PDB file of C-alpha atoms in Angstrom:
ATOM      1  CA  MET A   1      97.468  46.778  87.289  1.00 41.00           C
ATOM      2  CA  THR A   2      98.627  48.847  90.470  1.00 43.00           C
ATOM      3  CA  PRO A   3     100.354  52.022  90.076  1.00 46.00           C
ATOM      4  CA  ALA A   4     103.423  50.545  91.572  1.00 43.00           C
ATOM      5  CA  ASP A   5     103.320  47.992  88.590  1.00 46.00           C
ATOM      6  CA  LEU A   6     102.748  50.716  86.536  1.00 48.00           C
ATOM      7  CA  THR A   7     105.804  52.946  87.538  1.00 70.00           C
ATOM      8  CA  GLU A   8     108.347  49.461  87.183  1.00 75.00           C
ATOM      9  CA  LEU A   9     106.861  48.881  83.919  1.00 76.00           C
ATOM     10  CA  LYS A  10     107.594  52.762  82.509  1.00 77.00           C
ATOM     11  CA  GLU A  11     110.876  51.887  84.229  1.00 80.00           C
ATOM     12  CA  ALA A  12     111.544  49.161  82.147  1.00 82.00           C
ATOM     13  CA  THR A  13     110.508  49.974  79.040  1.00 81.00           C
ATOM     14  CA  TYR A  14     112.106  53.385  79.035  1.00 82.00           C
ATOM     15  CA  LEU A  15     115.187  51.466  79.696  1.00 84.00           C
ATOM     16  CA  ALA A  16     114.449  49.276  76.936  1.00 83.00           C
ATOM     17  CA  LEU A  17     113.966  52.216  74.482  1.00 82.00           C
ATOM     18  CA  ILE A  18     117.483  53.831  75.936  1.00 81.00           C
ATOM     19  CA  ARG A  19     119.851  50.681  75.699  1.00 82.00           C
ATOM     20  CA  LEU A  20     118.203  49.094  72.193  1.00 79.00           C
ATOM     21  CA  GLY A  21     116.377  52.470  70.650  1.00 81.00           C
ATOM     22  CA  SER A  22     113.487  52.875  69.626  1.00 80.00           C
ATOM     23  CA  ALA A  23     110.861  50.189  68.936  1.00 83.00           C
ATOM     24  CA  SER A  24     107.299  49.609  67.936  1.00 85.00           C
ATOM     25  CA  VAL A  25     104.825  48.555  70.636  1.00 84.00           C
ATOM     26  CA  ALA A  26     105.066  45.354  70.072  1.00 86.00           C
ATOM     27  CA  GLN A  27     108.596  45.197  69.567  1.00 85.00           C
ATOM     28  CA  LEU A  28     108.644  46.652  72.897  1.00 83.00           C
ATOM     29  CA  ALA A  29     106.175  43.763  74.480  1.00 84.00           C
ATOM     30  CA  GLU A  30     108.706  41.464  73.336  1.00 86.00           C
ATOM     31  CA  ARG A  31     111.885  42.979  74.402  1.00 85.00           C
ATOM     32  CA  VAL A  32     110.401  44.067  78.040  1.00 84.00           C
ATOM     33  CA  GLY A  33     108.301  40.564  78.711  1.00 85.00           C
ATOM     34  CA  LEU A  34     105.314  42.126  78.380  1.00 84.00           C
ATOM     35  CA  ASN A  35     101.762  41.485  76.724  1.00 87.00           C
ATOM     36  CA  VAL A  36     100.516  44.164  74.049  1.00 86.00           C
ATOM     37  CA  PRO A  37      97.949  45.869  76.113  1.00 87.00           C
ATOM     38  CA  GLN A  38     100.608  46.081  78.641  1.00 85.00           C
ATOM     39  CA  ALA A  39     102.903  47.625  76.742  1.00 83.00           C
ATOM     40  CA  ARG A  40     100.769  50.156  75.456  1.00 86.00           C
ATOM     41  CA  ARG A  41      99.876  51.604  78.678  1.00 86.00           C
ATOM     42  CA  ALA A  42     103.601  51.665  80.115  1.00 84.00           C
ATOM     43  CA  VAL A  43     103.936  53.626  76.568  1.00 84.00           C
ATOM     44  CA  ALA A  44     101.161  56.468  77.417  1.00 87.00           C
ATOM     45  CA  ALA A  45     102.180  56.857  80.893  1.00 84.00           C
ATOM     46  CA  LEU A  46     105.484  57.687  79.367  1.00 84.00           C
ATOM     47  CA  GLN A  47     104.350  60.117  76.563  1.00 83.00           C
ATOM     48  CA  ARG A  48     102.273  62.303  79.338  1.00 81.00           C
ATOM     49  CA  ASP A  49     105.496  62.233  81.363  1.00 79.00           C
ATOM     50  CA  GLY A  50     107.358  63.644  78.357  1.00 79.00           C
ATOM     51  CA  PHE A  51     109.513  60.364  78.133  1.00 82.00           C
ATOM     52  CA  ILE A  52     109.151  59.259  74.678  1.00 82.00           C
ATOM     53  CA  HIS A  53     107.458  60.151  71.730  1.00 80.00           C
ATOM     54  CA  ARG A  54     106.023  58.873  68.762  1.00 82.00           C
ATOM     55  CA  THR A  55     106.637  58.761  65.316  1.00 83.00           C
ATOM     56  CA  PRO A  56     103.843  59.146  62.369  1.00 80.00           C
ATOM     57  CA  PRO A  57     102.352  56.211  60.264  1.00 82.00           C
ATOM     58  CA  PRO A  58     103.583  54.327  59.010  1.00 80.00           C
ATOM     59  CA  GLU A  59     106.740  52.792  61.151  1.00 76.00           C
ATOM     60  CA  GLU A  60     104.367  54.096  64.833  1.00 80.00           C
ATOM     61  CA  LEU A  61     107.840  53.774  66.390  1.00 87.00           C
ATOM     62  CA  VAL A  62     108.528  54.451  69.750  1.00 83.00           C
ATOM     63  CA  VAL A  63     111.630  57.165  70.760  1.00 85.00           C
ATOM     64  CA  ALA A  64     112.914  57.565  73.931  1.00 82.00           C
ATOM     65  CA  VAL A  65     113.547  61.749  74.943  1.00 80.00           C
ATOM     66  CA  PRO A  66     117.206  61.591  75.760  1.00 81.00           C
ATOM     67  CA  PRO A  67     117.373  61.492  79.663  1.00 74.00           C
ATOM     68  CA  ASP A  68     118.594  65.077  80.613  1.00 72.00           C
ATOM     69  CA  LEU A  69     116.040  66.810  78.901  1.00 74.00           C
ATOM     70  CA  ALA A  70     113.495  64.564  79.825  1.00 64.00           C
ATOM     71  CA  VAL A  71     113.773  64.759  83.633  1.00 68.00           C
ATOM     72  CA  GLU A  72     114.284  68.788  83.156  1.00 73.00           C
ATOM     73  CA  GLN A  73     110.556  68.732  81.011  1.00 70.00           C
ATOM     74  CA  PHE A  74     109.505  66.548  83.859  1.00 67.00           C
ATOM     75  CA  VAL A  75     110.828  68.743  86.500  1.00 72.00           C
ATOM     76  CA  ARG A  76     108.812  71.789  84.957  1.00 74.00           C
ATOM     77  CA  GLN A  77     105.733  70.202  84.939  1.00 72.00           C
ATOM     78  CA  GLN A  78     106.180  69.473  88.721  1.00 72.00           C
ATOM     79  CA  GLU A  79     107.554  72.972  89.208  1.00 75.00           C
ATOM     80  CA  GLN A  80     104.181  74.272  87.631  1.00 76.00           C
ATOM     81  CA  GLU A  81     101.510  71.741  88.839  1.00 75.00           C
ATOM     82  CA  LEU A  82     102.941  73.116  92.577  1.00 76.00           C
ATOM     83  CA  ILE A  83     102.505  76.190  91.954  1.00 78.00           C
ATOM     84  CA  ARG A  84      99.284  75.718  90.785  1.00 76.00           C
ATOM     85  CA  THR A  85      98.447  74.154  93.912  1.00 76.00           C
ATOM     86  CA  ARG A  86     100.050  77.121  95.887  1.00 71.00           C
ATOM     87  CA  GLU A  87      97.689  79.619  93.814  1.00 73.00           C
ATOM     88  CA  ALA A  88      94.505  77.211  94.342  1.00 74.00           C
ATOM     89  CA  VAL A  89      95.014  77.138  98.206  1.00 71.00           C
ATOM     90  CA  GLN A  90      95.590  81.201  98.509  1.00 67.00           C
ATOM     91  CA  ARG A  91      92.676  81.521  96.538  1.00 68.00           C
ATOM     92  CA  LEU A  92      90.780  79.269  99.249  1.00 70.00           C
ATOM     93  CA  ALA A  93      92.428  80.946 101.987  1.00 65.00           C
ATOM     94  CA  ALA A  94      91.429  84.234 100.903  1.00 62.00           C
ATOM     95  CA  GLU A  95      87.750  82.802 100.269  1.00 63.00           C
ATOM     96  CA  ALA A  96      88.067  81.595 103.853  1.00 59.00           C
ATOM     97  CA  TYR A  97      88.774  84.824 105.553  1.00 53.00           C
ATOM     98  CA  ARG A  98      86.950  87.482 103.576  1.00 54.00           C
ATOM     99  CA  LYS A  99      83.836  87.887 105.965  1.00 52.00           C
ATOM    100  CA  PRO A 100      85.933  88.535 109.626  1.00 51.00           C
ATOM    101  CA  SER A 101      83.035  89.470 111.234  1.00 50.00           C
ATOM    102  CA  ASN A 102      81.611  85.766 111.168  1.00 52.00           C
ATOM    103  CA  ARG A 103      84.832  84.648 112.414  1.00 56.00           C
ATOM    104  CA  ARG A 104      85.020  83.539 115.998  1.00 58.00           C
ATOM    105  CA  THR A 105      87.787  85.601 118.248  1.00 58.00           C
ATOM    106  CA  GLU A 106      90.222  82.220 117.981  1.00 57.00           C
ATOM    107  CA  GLU A 107      90.225  82.339 114.253  1.00 68.00           C
ATOM    108  CA  LEU A 108      91.310  86.047 113.860  1.00 83.00           C
ATOM    109  CA  ILE A 109      95.286  85.129 114.822  1.00 87.00           C
ATOM    110  CA  GLU A 110      97.031  81.943 114.288  1.00 89.00           C
ATOM    111  CA  ILE A 111     100.353  81.078 116.350  1.00 88.00           C
ATOM    112  CA  VAL A 112     102.683  79.921 113.929  1.00 88.00           C
ATOM    113  CA  SER A 113     105.868  77.386 115.436  1.00 87.00           C
ATOM    114  CA  GLY A 114     109.035  76.096 113.769  1.00 85.00           C
ATOM    115  CA  GLN A 115     111.380  77.885 111.577  1.00 84.00           C
ATOM    116  CA  ALA A 116     109.713  76.320 108.380  1.00 85.00           C
ATOM    117  CA  ALA A 117     106.237  77.483 109.422  1.00 87.00           C
ATOM    118  CA  VAL A 118     107.187  80.849 109.735  1.00 88.00           C
ATOM    119  CA  GLY A 119     109.605  81.228 106.511  1.00 88.00           C
ATOM    120  CA  TRP A 120     105.992  79.616 105.068  1.00 90.00           C
ATOM    121  CA  ALA A 121     103.781  82.338 106.729  1.00 91.00           C
ATOM    122  CA  PHE A 122     105.982  85.128 105.731  1.00 92.00           C
ATOM    123  CA  ASP A 123     106.073  83.993 101.773  1.00 92.00           C
ATOM    124  CA  ARG A 124     101.887  83.640 102.683  1.00 93.00           C
ATOM    125  CA  VAL A 125     101.928  87.119 103.514  1.00 95.00           C
ATOM    126  CA  GLN A 126     103.652  88.271 100.847  1.00 95.00           C
ATOM    127  CA  GLN A 127     101.371  86.608  98.465  1.00 93.00           C
ATOM    128  CA  THR A 128      98.417  87.609  99.920  1.00 94.00           C
ATOM    129  CA  ALA A 129      99.531  91.691  99.770  1.00 95.00           C
ATOM    130  CA  GLN A 130      97.196  92.699  96.353  1.00 94.00           C
ATOM    131  CA  LYS A 131      98.023  97.110  96.307  1.00 95.00           C
ATOM    132  CA  GLU A 132     101.047  97.104  99.185  1.00 96.00           C
ATOM    133  CA  PHE A 133     103.304  95.285 101.391  1.00 97.00           C
ATOM    134  CA  ARG A 134     104.494  96.906 104.550  1.00 97.00           C
ATOM    135  CA  GLY A 135     107.642  95.287 106.298  1.00 95.00           C
ATOM    136  CA  LEU A 136     109.844  96.541 109.675  1.00 95.00           C
ATOM    137  CA  VAL A 137     113.237  94.606 109.352  1.00 92.00           C
ATOM    138  CA  ALA A 138     114.498  94.458 113.269  1.00 89.00           C
ATOM    139  CA  PRO A 139     117.228  91.927 114.910  1.00 84.00           C
ATOM    140  CA  PRO A 140     117.943  89.276 115.540  1.00 80.00           C
ATOM    141  CA  TYR A 141     118.344  88.468 111.341  1.00 76.00           C
ATOM    142  CA  VAL A 142     117.934  85.512 109.283  1.00 66.00           C
ATOM    143  CA  ALA A 143     121.773  84.064 109.324  1.00 53.00           C
ATOM    144  CA  SER A 144     121.920  84.148 105.621  1.00 53.00           C
ATOM    145  CA  ALA A 145     120.079  86.879 104.170  1.00 59.00           C
ATOM    146  CA  GLU A 146     119.317  86.046 100.433  1.00 76.00           C
ATOM    147  CA  VAL A 147     117.508  88.454  97.946  1.00 86.00           C
ATOM    148  CA  ASN A 148     113.486  87.537  98.632  1.00 90.00           C
ATOM    149  CA  GLN A 149     112.528  86.340  95.252  1.00 91.00           C
ATOM    150  CA  THR A 150     109.109  86.613  96.323  1.00 91.00           C
ATOM    151  CA  GLN A 151     109.280  90.254  96.637  1.00 94.00           C
ATOM    152  CA  LEU A 152     110.606  90.567  93.099  1.00 93.00           C
ATOM    153  CA  GLU A 153     107.534  88.127  91.889  1.00 93.00           C
ATOM    154  CA  ARG A 154     105.341  90.620  93.343  1.00 93.00           C
ATOM    155  CA  GLN A 155     106.856  93.845  93.248  1.00 94.00           C
ATOM    156  CA  SER A 156     106.577  92.915  89.157  1.00 93.00           C
ATOM    157  CA  ALA A 157     103.031  92.062  89.440  1.00 93.00           C
ATOM    158  CA  GLY A 158     102.355  95.545  90.895  1.00 94.00           C
ATOM    159  CA  VAL A 159     102.429  94.950  94.652  1.00 95.00           C
ATOM    160  CA  ALA A 160     104.322  98.124  96.295  1.00 95.00           C
ATOM    161  CA  TYR A 161     106.418  97.368  99.027  1.00 96.00           C
ATOM    162  CA  ARG A 162     107.202  99.645 101.809  1.00 95.00           C
ATOM    163  CA  VAL A 163     110.279  98.589 104.115  1.00 95.00           C
ATOM    164  CA  VAL A 164     111.718  99.893 107.011  1.00 94.00           C
ATOM    165  CA  TYR A 165     115.275  99.078 108.159  1.00 92.00           C
ATOM    166  CA  ASP A 166     116.707  98.980 111.727  1.00 91.00           C
ATOM    167  CA  SER A 167     119.641 100.692 111.462  1.00 86.00           C
ATOM    168  CA  THR A 168     121.758  98.080 112.262  1.00 87.00           C
ATOM    169  CA  ALA A 169     120.669  96.042 109.804  1.00 82.00           C
ATOM    170  CA  LEU A 170     122.952  97.495 107.632  1.00 79.00           C
ATOM    171  CA  GLU A 171     126.187  96.486 109.148  1.00 82.00           C
ATOM    172  CA  ASP A 172     125.125  92.517 107.828  1.00 81.00           C
ATOM    173  CA  PRO A 173     126.624  93.073 104.741  1.00 83.00           C
ATOM    174  CA  LEU A 174     124.753  89.900 102.771  1.00 84.00           C
ATOM    175  CA  LEU A 175     121.679  91.687 104.412  1.00 85.00           C
ATOM    176  CA  SER A 176     122.886  95.492 102.905  1.00 86.00           C
ATOM    177  CA  ALA A 177     123.075  93.558  99.721  1.00 87.00           C
ATOM    178  CA  SER A 178     120.032  91.847  99.658  1.00 89.00           C
ATOM    179  CA  THR A 179     118.339  95.690 100.433  1.00 89.00           C
ATOM    180  CA  VAL A 180     120.332  97.095  97.396  1.00 90.00           C
ATOM    181  CA  THR A 181     118.107  94.358  94.827  1.00 90.00           C
ATOM    182  CA  HIS A 182     115.153  95.150  96.390  1.00 91.00           C
ATOM    183  CA  VAL A 183     115.496  98.798  96.394  1.00 90.00           C
ATOM    184  CA  GLN A 184     117.176  98.569  93.054  1.00 89.00           C
ATOM    185  CA  SER A 185     113.970  96.544  91.941  1.00 89.00           C
ATOM    186  CA  GLY A 186     111.241  99.394  92.929  1.00 91.00           C
ATOM    187  CA  GLU A 187     110.905  99.202  97.299  1.00 92.00           C
ATOM    188  CA  GLN A 188     110.694 102.493  99.407  1.00 92.00           C
ATOM    189  CA  ALA A 189     112.868 101.865 101.962  1.00 91.00           C
ATOM    190  CA  ARG A 190     113.901 103.849 105.335  1.00 90.00           C
ATOM    191  CA  ILE A 191     115.897 103.671 108.279  1.00 88.00           C
ATOM    192  CA  ALA A 192     115.350 104.175 112.023  1.00 87.00           C
ATOM    193  CA  ASP A 193     116.550 103.268 115.045  1.00 85.00           C
ATOM    194  CA  ALA A 194     115.479 100.798 117.893  1.00 85.00           C
ATOM    195  CA  LEU A 195     112.691  98.974 115.461  1.00 90.00           C
ATOM    196  CA  PRO A 196     109.923  97.913 118.262  1.00 88.00           C
ATOM    197  CA  THR A 197     109.546  94.685 116.464  1.00 90.00           C
ATOM    198  CA  LYS A 198     109.958  92.531 113.047  1.00 92.00           C
ATOM    199  CA  LEU A 199     106.191  93.354 111.201  1.00 95.00           C
ATOM    200  CA  ALA A 200     105.005  92.228 107.338  1.00 96.00           C
ATOM    201  CA  VAL A 201     101.350  93.499 106.626  1.00 96.00           C
ATOM    202  CA  ALA A 202      99.621  92.604 103.554  1.00 96.00           C
ATOM    203  CA  ASP A 203      96.969  95.790 102.986  1.00 94.00           C
ATOM    204  CA  ARG A 204      94.817  95.287 105.715  1.00 92.00           C
ATOM    205  CA  GLU A 205      94.196  91.512 105.366  1.00 93.00           C
ATOM    206  CA  LEU A 206      97.178  89.771 107.025  1.00 94.00           C
ATOM    207  CA  ALA A 207      99.965  90.467 109.037  1.00 95.00           C
ATOM    208  CA  LEU A 208     102.630  88.411 110.818  1.00 95.00           C
ATOM    209  CA  LEU A 209     105.156  89.578 114.108  1.00 92.00           C
ATOM    210  CA  PRO A 210     106.785  87.423 116.491  1.00 89.00           C
ATOM    211  CA  LEU A 211     105.061  85.680 119.047  1.00 83.00           C
ATOM    212  CA  ASP A 212     107.868  86.855 121.952  1.00 73.00           C
ATOM    213  CA  TRP A 213     109.716  89.716 121.221  1.00 58.00           C
ATOM    214  CA  ASN A 214     112.587  88.759 123.399  1.00 56.00           C
ATOM    215  CA  THR A 215     113.436  85.512 121.519  1.00 55.00           C
ATOM    216  CA  SER A 216     114.439  84.616 117.968  1.00 52.00           C
ATOM    217  CA  ALA A 217     111.174  85.553 115.400  1.00 51.00           C
ATOM    218  CA  HIS A 218     112.051  82.526 113.294  1.00 63.00           C
ATOM    219  CA  ASP A 219     110.950  79.848 116.299  1.00 78.00           C
ATOM    220  CA  ALA A 220     107.506  81.153 116.678  1.00 86.00           C
ATOM    221  CA  ALA A 221     104.972  84.144 115.169  1.00 90.00           C
ATOM    222  CA  LEU A 222     101.845  85.220 114.932  1.00 91.00           C
ATOM    223  CA  LEU A 223      98.914  85.519 111.877  1.00 93.00           C
ATOM    224  CA  VAL A 224      96.674  88.529 112.297  1.00 93.00           C
ATOM    225  CA  HIS A 225      93.422  88.573 110.450  1.00 92.00           C
ATOM    226  CA  PRO A 226      91.083  91.536 109.990  1.00 92.00           C
ATOM    227  CA  SER A 227      90.909  93.257 113.670  1.00 90.00           C
ATOM    228  CA  SER A 228      91.261  95.759 115.757  1.00 90.00           C
ATOM    229  CA  LEU A 229      94.590  94.606 116.467  1.00 91.00           C
ATOM    230  CA  LEU A 230      95.925  94.384 112.661  1.00 93.00           C
ATOM    231  CA  ASP A 231      94.771  97.851 112.282  1.00 93.00           C
ATOM    232  CA  ALA A 232      96.789  98.608 115.536  1.00 93.00           C
ATOM    233  CA  LEU A 233      99.662  97.168 113.533  1.00 94.00           C
ATOM    234  CA  VAL A 234      99.130  98.971 110.657  1.00 94.00           C
ATOM    235  CA  ALA A 235      98.636 102.461 112.469  1.00 93.00           C
ATOM    236  CA  LEU A 236     102.656 101.067 114.363  1.00 93.00           C
ATOM    237  CA  PHE A 237     103.884 100.796 111.225  1.00 94.00           C
ATOM    238  CA  GLU A 238     103.009 104.128 109.575  1.00 90.00           C
ATOM    239  CA  THR A 239     103.990 106.113 112.611  1.00 87.00           C
ATOM    240  CA  VAL A 240     107.394 104.296 112.580  1.00 89.00           C
ATOM    241  CA  TRP A 241     107.471 105.254 108.427  1.00 88.00           C
ATOM    242  CA  MET A 242     107.054 108.748 108.867  1.00 78.00           C
ATOM    243  CA  ARG A 243     109.522 109.097 111.485  1.00 78.00           C
ATOM    244  CA  ALA A 244     112.074 106.526 109.338  1.00 83.00           C
ATOM    245  CA  THR A 245     114.892 108.167 107.168  1.00 82.00           C
ATOM    246  CA  PRO A 246     114.789 107.542 103.600  1.00 83.00           C
ATOM    247  CA  LEU A 247     117.510 105.069 101.948  1.00 84.00           C
ATOM    248  CA  SER A 248     118.254 105.107  98.383  1.00 80.00           C
ATOM    249  CA  VAL A 249     121.220 103.341  96.209  1.00 80.00           C
ATOM    250  CA  THR A 250     124.298 104.673  95.562  1.00 76.00           C
ATOM    251  CA  GLU A 251     126.255 104.822  92.227  1.00 73.00           C
ATOM    252  CA  THR A 252     128.858 101.955  93.553  1.00 76.00           C
ATOM    253  CA  ASP A 253     125.671 100.256  94.946  1.00 73.00           C
ATOM    254  CA  GLY A 254     125.630 101.025  98.322  1.00 70.00           C
ATOM    255  CA  LEU A 255     123.134 102.627 100.697  1.00 73.00           C
ATOM    256  CA  GLU A 256     122.959 105.639 102.142  1.00 68.00           C
ATOM    257  CA  SER A 257     120.192 107.570 104.356  1.00 68.00           C
ATOM    258  CA  GLU A 258     119.276 111.301 103.634  1.00 63.00           C
ATOM    259  CA  ALA A 259     121.294 113.749 105.731  1.00 61.00           C
ATOM    260  CA  PRO A 260     119.176 114.844 108.611  1.00 60.00           C
ATOM    261  CA  MET A 261     117.611 117.983 108.429  1.00 66.00           C
ATOM    262  CA  SER A 262     119.444 120.994 110.757  1.00 72.00           C
ATOM    263  CA  ALA A 263     117.467 122.532 113.781  1.00 75.00           C
ATOM    264  CA  GLU A 264     117.644 126.087 111.472  1.00 81.00           C
ATOM    265  CA  ASP A 265     116.139 124.544 108.452  1.00 78.00           C
ATOM    266  CA  ARG A 266     113.577 122.599 110.746  1.00 78.00           C
ATOM    267  CA  TYR A 267     112.615 126.164 112.220  1.00 82.00           C
ATOM    268  CA  LEU A 268     112.119 127.943 108.732  1.00 83.00           C
ATOM    269  CA  LEU A 269     109.845 125.176 107.190  1.00 81.00           C
ATOM    270  CA  SER A 270     107.726 125.358 110.593  1.00 82.00           C
ATOM    271  CA  LEU A 271     107.366 129.169 109.780  1.00 82.00           C
ATOM    272  CA  LEU A 272     106.392 129.012 105.910  1.00 80.00           C
ATOM    273  CA  VAL A 273     104.233 126.139 106.867  1.00 79.00           C
ATOM    274  CA  ALA A 274     102.630 128.780 109.580  1.00 79.00           C
ATOM    275  CA  GLY A 275     101.829 130.757 106.793  1.00 80.00           C
ATOM    276  CA  LEU A 276     104.916 133.345 107.288  1.00 83.00           C
ATOM    277  CA  THR A 277     106.471 135.106 104.153  1.00 86.00           C
ATOM    278  CA  ASP A 278     109.732 134.645 102.857  1.00 87.00           C
ATOM    279  CA  ASP A 279     110.732 137.886 104.137  1.00 88.00           C
ATOM    280  CA  ALA A 280     109.415 137.603 107.757  1.00 87.00           C
ATOM    281  CA  ALA A 281     110.648 133.860 108.011  1.00 84.00           C
ATOM    282  CA  GLY A 282     114.151 135.498 107.073  1.00 85.00           C
ATOM    283  CA  ALA A 283     113.716 138.700 109.458  1.00 88.00           C
ATOM    284  CA  ARG A 284     112.774 135.838 112.622  1.00 86.00           C
ATOM    285  CA  LEU A 285     115.750 134.034 111.735  1.00 85.00           C
ATOM    286  CA  GLY A 286     118.533 136.890 111.151  1.00 88.00           C
ATOM    287  CA  ILE A 287     118.515 136.116 106.997  1.00 89.00           C
ATOM    288  CA  SER A 288     117.990 137.612 103.819  1.00 89.00           C
ATOM    289  CA  ARG A 289     114.974 137.035 101.687  1.00 88.00           C
ATOM    290  CA  ARG A 290     117.531 135.384  99.438  1.00 90.00           C
ATOM    291  CA  THR A 291     119.232 133.051 101.400  1.00 89.00           C
ATOM    292  CA  VAL A 292     115.413 131.701 102.716  1.00 86.00           C
ATOM    293  CA  ALA A 293     114.664 131.059  98.898  1.00 89.00           C
ATOM    294  CA  ARG A 294     118.014 129.335  98.592  1.00 89.00           C
ATOM    295  CA  ARG A 295     117.485 127.217 101.598  1.00 86.00           C
ATOM    296  CA  VAL A 296     113.775 125.972 100.219  1.00 85.00           C
ATOM    297  CA  GLN A 297     115.129 125.290  97.181  1.00 87.00           C
ATOM    298  CA  GLN A 298     117.682 123.025  98.393  1.00 81.00           C
ATOM    299  CA  LEU A 299     114.784 121.046 100.525  1.00 80.00           C
ATOM    300  CA  MET A 300     112.740 120.552  97.663  1.00 81.00           C
ATOM    301  CA  GLU A 301     115.850 119.148  95.678  1.00 76.00           C
ATOM    302  CA  GLN A 302     116.232 116.820  98.910  1.00 70.00           C
ATOM    303  CA  THR A 303     112.881 115.780  98.662  1.00 69.00           C
ATOM    304  CA  ASN A 304     112.094 115.487  95.026  1.00 66.00           C
ATOM    305  CA  SER A 305     109.474 118.208  95.464  1.00 75.00           C
ATOM    306  CA  ARG A 306     107.953 120.392  92.616  1.00 79.00           C
ATOM    307  CA  SER A 307     106.060 123.055  94.859  1.00 82.00           C
ATOM    308  CA  ARG A 308     106.310 124.300  98.187  1.00 81.00           C
ATOM    309  CA  LEU A 309     102.918 122.417  98.700  1.00 80.00           C
ATOM    310  CA  GLN A 310     104.504 119.340  97.853  1.00 78.00           C
ATOM    311  CA  LEU A 311     107.300 119.669 100.208  1.00 79.00           C
ATOM    312  CA  GLY A 312     105.325 120.879 103.226  1.00 78.00           C
ATOM    313  CA  TRP A 313     103.500 117.265 102.810  1.00 77.00           C
ATOM    314  CA  GLN A 314     106.840 115.460 102.292  1.00 71.00           C
ATOM    315  CA  ALA A 315     108.139 117.271 105.491  1.00 74.00           C
ATOM    316  CA  ARG A 316     104.949 115.967 107.216  1.00 72.00           C
ATOM    317  CA  GLU A 317     105.574 112.615 105.743  1.00 67.00           C
ATOM    318  CA  ARG A 318     109.308 112.596 107.049  1.00 65.00           C
ATOM    319  CA  GLY A 319     108.652 113.569 110.426  1.00 65.00           C
ATOM    320  CA  TRP A 320     110.505 117.060 110.060  1.00 67.00           C
ATOM    321  CA  LEU A 321     107.813 118.939 111.825  1.00 67.00           C
TER     322      LEU A 321
END
């Protein structure tokens, strides 16, 4: 019996159960016009797919599961199988690229063409990240920017997300709304003017960037494996990150960036980091020691710093010094 023959027998057997009610295997065989061994094979296949169940002895009747429930269960089984297949492929891919020193030059970079393939590659980068995902979001933007479900799943699994958005990104209401959801779920977000490119980096294992920065990034892209180029892309992200301004979600579920530091506060910080006392720094600025302490306290509150040492570190991270 071929798979096609078995499929036809399954359909005929299931329809007979739906229309005429439960029956024994022998009764089913008679209804559908099969011999008993054929009916048994059809029943076994339907039971495996969740379309029927069987009552215990002595009746041993075959009963149809309602179609809506049966199809829902079948779809879930298929989805789980696809998830298992994807995970298996990712494990194989990780194994294949575990030793970059043994790869040829052409294996360090993959060219990805077509919107569907680029989308799959972006998902692949996210799935590859085990500790941290870094991203630059720059124009042109996807027409319908939706919440990144893969990101929410990876963040739930413990992967940290650090993303810098181009200042024009928040002009898009759909992109802004999805960014709010991402930040509320744990994303560390910052904003900067004129980002150089789109970029997605998984740990130090895999990166995705546009093939041509002057055209849509959704048509063609590069996947970069561990190499000097990948190291340079990580360094690019970190440079942009340090100079970007943190984003936060407001009480009305909007986005706001930190107020820029004044030139006077920047000068004050530089004096304190250089080792001057509050009195000496105040004398340079023409303000009192109390005013110096008050401004430092305000900066510590703005950066959630618990000490002046931590404030200095935050100032460096944010590109204030």
